[in-house]
Short mmCIF file of C-alpha atoms and ligand atoms in Angstrom, two decimals:
data_model
loop_
_atom_site.label_atom_id
_atom_site.label_comp_id
_atom_site.label_asym_id
_atom_site.label_seq_id
_atom_site.Cartn_x
_atom_site.Cartn_y
_atom_site.Cartn_z
CA MET A 1257 213.71 122.87 35.58
CA THR A 1258 215.23 121.64 32.35
CA LYS A 1259 214.88 123.60 29.13
CA ALA A 1260 212.79 120.73 27.69
CA ALA A 1261 210.39 120.91 30.63
CA ARG A 1262 210.13 124.73 30.35
CA THR A 1263 209.30 124.66 26.67
CA GLY A 1264 207.15 121.54 26.77
CA GLY A 1265 209.92 119.33 25.35
CA PRO A 1266 209.73 118.02 21.80
CA PHE A 1267 206.02 118.87 21.67
CA GLY A 1268 206.56 122.57 22.29
CA ASP A 1269 204.61 125.03 24.43
CA ARG A 1270 201.41 126.96 23.97
CA GLU A 1271 203.06 129.33 21.52
CA ARG A 1272 204.06 126.34 19.40
CA THR A 1273 200.45 125.20 19.43
CA ALA A 1274 199.42 128.54 17.91
CA GLU A 1275 202.11 128.10 15.26
CA ARG A 1276 200.86 124.60 14.45
CA VAL A 1277 197.28 125.79 14.12
CA ALA A 1278 198.46 128.53 11.75
CA GLN A 1279 200.47 125.94 9.77
CA ALA A 1280 197.42 123.68 9.53
CA LEU A 1281 195.27 126.58 8.28
CA VAL A 1282 197.94 127.51 5.71
CA ARG A 1283 197.93 123.90 4.45
CA ILE A 1284 194.16 124.01 4.02
CA GLY A 1285 194.52 127.38 2.26
CA THR A 1286 197.12 125.90 -0.09
CA ALA A 1287 194.84 122.98 -0.96
CA LEU A 1288 191.96 125.39 -1.62
CA ARG A 1289 194.08 127.62 -3.85
CA SER A 1290 195.38 124.70 -5.85
CA GLU A 1291 191.87 123.23 -6.30
CA ALA A 1292 190.53 126.66 -7.29
CA TRP A 1293 193.25 127.10 -9.95
CA GLU A 1294 192.78 123.62 -11.41
CA GLY A 1295 188.98 123.84 -11.52
CA ALA A 1296 188.97 127.37 -12.92
CA SER A 1297 191.58 126.90 -15.63
CA ALA A 1298 189.83 123.74 -16.82
CA ARG A 1299 186.83 125.98 -17.56
CA GLY A 1300 188.84 128.84 -19.07
CA LEU A 1301 188.30 131.07 -16.04
CA THR A 1302 190.51 132.54 -13.34
CA PRO A 1303 189.88 131.76 -9.65
CA THR A 1304 188.68 135.36 -9.16
CA GLN A 1305 186.16 134.97 -11.99
CA VAL A 1306 184.92 131.71 -10.40
CA GLN A 1307 184.56 133.49 -7.07
CA ILE A 1308 182.58 136.29 -8.70
CA LEU A 1309 180.22 133.79 -10.34
CA SER A 1310 179.76 132.00 -7.00
CA TYR A 1311 179.15 135.28 -5.18
CA LEU A 1312 176.59 136.47 -7.74
CA ARG A 1313 174.85 133.08 -7.54
CA PHE A 1314 174.60 133.59 -3.78
CA ARG A 1315 173.24 137.15 -4.28
CA GLY A 1316 170.48 135.90 -6.58
CA ARG A 1317 168.40 138.26 -8.72
CA GLN A 1318 169.53 141.43 -6.95
CA GLY A 1319 173.14 141.02 -8.18
CA ALA A 1320 175.85 143.24 -6.73
CA ARG A 1321 177.79 146.41 -7.46
CA VAL A 1322 181.44 145.98 -8.45
CA SER A 1323 182.44 147.67 -5.17
CA GLU A 1324 180.44 145.03 -3.25
CA VAL A 1325 182.09 142.26 -5.26
CA ALA A 1326 185.52 143.73 -4.42
CA GLU A 1327 184.65 143.92 -0.74
CA ALA A 1328 183.19 140.40 -0.56
CA LEU A 1329 186.19 138.85 -2.33
CA ALA A 1330 188.78 140.99 -0.53
CA VAL A 1331 190.30 142.17 -3.82
CA THR A 1332 190.98 145.68 -5.07
CA PRO A 1333 188.19 147.51 -6.97
CA ALA A 1334 190.47 147.42 -10.06
CA THR A 1335 190.77 143.62 -9.89
CA ALA A 1336 187.02 143.20 -9.37
CA SER A 1337 186.31 145.55 -12.28
CA GLU A 1338 188.80 143.81 -14.60
CA SER A 1339 187.45 140.32 -13.79
CA THR A 1340 183.87 141.53 -14.19
CA HIS A 1341 184.69 142.95 -17.64
CA ALA A 1342 186.21 139.61 -18.62
CA LEU A 1343 183.00 137.85 -17.52
CA VAL A 1344 180.92 140.38 -19.50
CA ARG A 1345 183.01 139.60 -22.59
CA LYS A 1346 182.42 135.87 -22.01
CA GLY A 1347 178.67 136.51 -21.81
CA LEU A 1348 178.45 135.20 -18.24
CA VAL A 1349 177.41 138.43 -16.51
CA ARG A 1350 175.85 141.71 -17.57
CA LYS A 1351 175.47 145.15 -16.05
CA VAL A 1352 172.00 146.49 -15.39
CA ARG A 1353 170.69 149.76 -13.99
CA ASP A 1354 170.41 149.78 -10.19
CA GLU A 1355 166.70 150.09 -9.33
CA GLU A 1356 167.47 152.24 -6.26
CA ASP A 1357 170.10 154.47 -7.85
CA GLY A 1358 169.70 155.02 -11.59
CA ARG A 1359 173.32 156.18 -11.98
CA ALA A 1360 174.75 153.00 -10.47
CA ARG A 1361 175.10 149.61 -12.15
CA GLN A 1362 174.48 146.16 -10.74
CA VAL A 1363 176.28 143.08 -12.04
CA VAL A 1364 173.96 140.10 -12.55
CA LEU A 1365 174.41 136.61 -14.00
CA THR A 1366 173.18 135.92 -17.50
CA ALA A 1367 171.42 132.58 -18.15
CA ALA A 1368 174.76 131.14 -19.33
CA GLY A 1369 176.45 132.63 -16.26
CA ARG A 1370 173.88 130.99 -13.97
CA ARG A 1371 174.58 127.60 -15.58
CA GLU A 1372 178.33 128.15 -15.26
CA ALA A 1373 177.92 129.27 -11.63
CA GLU A 1374 176.01 126.04 -10.88
CA ARG A 1375 178.80 124.00 -12.47
CA VAL A 1376 181.60 125.72 -10.52
CA ALA A 1377 179.65 125.90 -7.25
CA GLY A 1378 181.04 122.59 -6.06
CA TRP A 1379 184.73 123.49 -6.45
CA SER A 1380 185.28 123.39 -2.67
CA ASP A 1381 183.20 120.24 -2.06
CA PHE A 1382 186.33 118.27 -1.13
CA LEU A 1383 186.61 120.49 1.95
CA LEU A 1384 182.89 120.10 2.68
CA ARG A 1385 183.26 116.30 2.57
CA ALA A 1386 186.19 116.46 5.01
CA VAL A 1387 184.22 118.64 7.44
CA ARG A 1388 181.14 116.41 7.12
CA SER A 1389 183.24 113.43 8.20
CA LEU A 1390 183.62 115.06 11.64
CA PRO A 1391 181.09 114.35 14.42
CA GLU A 1392 178.35 117.00 14.57
CA ALA A 1393 179.57 118.40 17.90
CA GLU A 1394 183.08 118.88 16.48
CA GLN A 1395 181.63 120.63 13.41
CA ALA A 1396 179.85 123.11 15.70
CA THR A 1397 183.02 123.65 17.74
CA LEU A 1398 185.08 124.14 14.59
CA LEU A 1399 182.56 126.67 13.26
CA ARG A 1400 182.66 128.62 16.50
CA VAL A 1401 186.48 128.63 16.57
CA LEU A 1402 186.72 129.67 12.91
CA LEU A 1403 184.19 132.47 13.43
CA LYS A 1404 186.25 133.77 16.34
CA THR A 1405 189.40 133.60 14.19
CA ILE A 1406 187.66 135.38 11.29
CA ARG A 1407 186.42 138.07 13.68
CA GLU A 1408 189.97 138.65 14.97
CA LEU A 1409 191.24 138.94 11.38
CA GLN A 1410 188.45 141.40 10.59
CA ARG A 1411 189.33 143.51 13.61
CA ALA A 1412 192.95 143.52 12.45
CA GLY A 1413 191.80 144.68 9.01
CA ARG A 1414 193.20 141.55 7.31
CA ILE A 1415 189.94 140.33 5.75
CA PRO A 1416 186.70 142.17 4.94
CA VAL A 1417 183.81 142.20 7.38
CA SER A 1418 181.28 139.61 6.28
CA ARG A 1419 177.66 139.24 7.22
CA MET A 1420 178.15 137.03 10.26
CA CYS A 1421 175.69 136.54 13.13
CA VAL A 1422 178.19 137.99 15.60
CA THR A 1423 177.99 141.43 13.96
CA CYS A 1424 174.23 141.36 13.25
CA ARG A 1425 171.65 143.55 14.93
CA TYR A 1426 169.29 140.55 15.13
CA PHE A 1427 171.79 138.40 17.04
CA ARG A 1428 171.27 137.87 20.77
CA PRO A 1429 174.01 135.57 22.15
CA TYR A 1430 173.16 133.36 25.11
CA ALA A 1431 169.60 134.61 25.34
CA HIS A 1432 168.37 131.13 26.35
CA PRO A 1433 169.40 128.63 29.05
CA ASP A 1434 169.26 125.68 26.60
CA PRO A 1435 172.95 124.77 25.91
CA ALA A 1436 171.94 123.19 22.59
CA ALA A 1437 170.30 126.42 21.34
CA PRO A 1438 171.45 129.33 23.51
CA HIS A 1439 171.40 132.12 20.90
CA HIS A 1440 168.42 133.95 19.43
CA CYS A 1441 167.84 135.43 15.99
CA ASP A 1442 165.32 138.26 16.19
CA PHE A 1443 164.89 138.23 12.40
CA VAL A 1444 163.26 134.79 12.39
CA ASP A 1445 162.43 135.00 16.11
CA ALA A 1446 163.95 131.60 16.88
CA PRO A 1447 166.66 130.12 19.12
CA PHE A 1448 169.67 128.39 17.60
CA GLY A 1449 172.97 126.77 18.55
CA ASP A 1450 176.62 127.27 17.60
CA GLY A 1451 176.27 124.82 14.71
CA LEU A 1452 173.83 127.16 12.93
CA LEU A 1453 175.83 130.39 13.28
CA ARG A 1454 175.90 132.09 9.87
CA VAL A 1455 179.11 133.17 8.15
CA ASP A 1456 177.39 135.11 5.35
CA CYS A 1457 173.68 135.68 5.92
CA PRO A 1458 171.57 137.57 3.34
CA ASP A 1459 169.30 138.90 6.13
CA HIS A 1460 172.21 140.35 8.12
CA VAL A 1461 171.95 144.00 9.19
CA PRO A 1462 175.05 145.43 10.95
CA ALA A 1463 174.54 146.23 14.62
CA GLU A 1464 175.78 149.49 16.09
CA PRO A 1465 179.52 149.19 16.95
CA GLY A 1466 178.82 149.31 20.70
CA VAL A 1467 176.23 146.54 20.40
CA GLN A 1468 178.65 144.48 18.29
CA GLU A 1469 181.30 144.77 20.99
CA GLU A 1470 178.86 143.86 23.76
CA ASN A 1471 177.52 140.88 21.79
CA TRP A 1472 181.06 139.79 21.01
CA ARG A 1473 182.00 139.84 24.70
CA ARG A 1474 178.94 137.77 25.58
CA PHE A 1475 179.58 135.36 22.71
CA VAL A 1476 183.21 134.63 23.68
CA GLY A 1477 182.34 134.68 27.39
CA ALA A 1478 184.69 137.57 28.21
S1 SF4 B 1617 169.51 137.62 10.52
FE1 SF4 B 1617 171.09 136.15 9.81
S2 SF4 B 1617 173.03 137.02 10.57
FE2 SF4 B 1617 171.37 138.03 11.69
S3 SF4 B 1617 171.21 136.83 13.60
FE3 SF4 B 1617 169.69 136.03 12.12
S4 SF4 B 1617 170.75 134.31 11.12
FE4 SF4 B 1617 172.33 135.56 12.13
#
């Protein structure tokens, strides 16, 4: 067998496919970073400050502790704290007493911060438009593949654990025979398909580690 045949010739082998996927993801990451910098600096903010505003908008009235912000954004507590202070100085967020723990502080958006968060919310819409141009079935497949990749990165400690269905106590993978809606969410007591898997769900409650592993095995069909 020739070397070209062994390696898959000019198109490479399976290992090369993995490299190409990683290259493609890096290119998307580069585009996101560049868009984030341009959009943020045009508004006198840093990308981290934009991310904090977006995260607090997602959290709604309850706000978040600085430690939660750091975890959600995968930045150090010092970076989250520094960026939050900058947003306080700009009048876009404020710190309020935590209703459950009087010694702790929650960060919430001010009215001006809410307006700013609405304005910056669409910074990644160019990516949304690209994904929307795909057929629905490919969107669902892409979501499933990305969730599996994110889960692997979480297990390797490279990105923080987010509130995804696959780690949720309410998630029951392949609980139904319907291939269009095989999973079940016990929280809303309804079946759903791969296309509706959540990446960051406000109703998520972490499952016990053993249950997470079992659900993961069922989800990936191992
Ligand atoms: S509560 Fe949210 S994260 Fe949990 S299974 Fe239901 S949709 Fe998924």
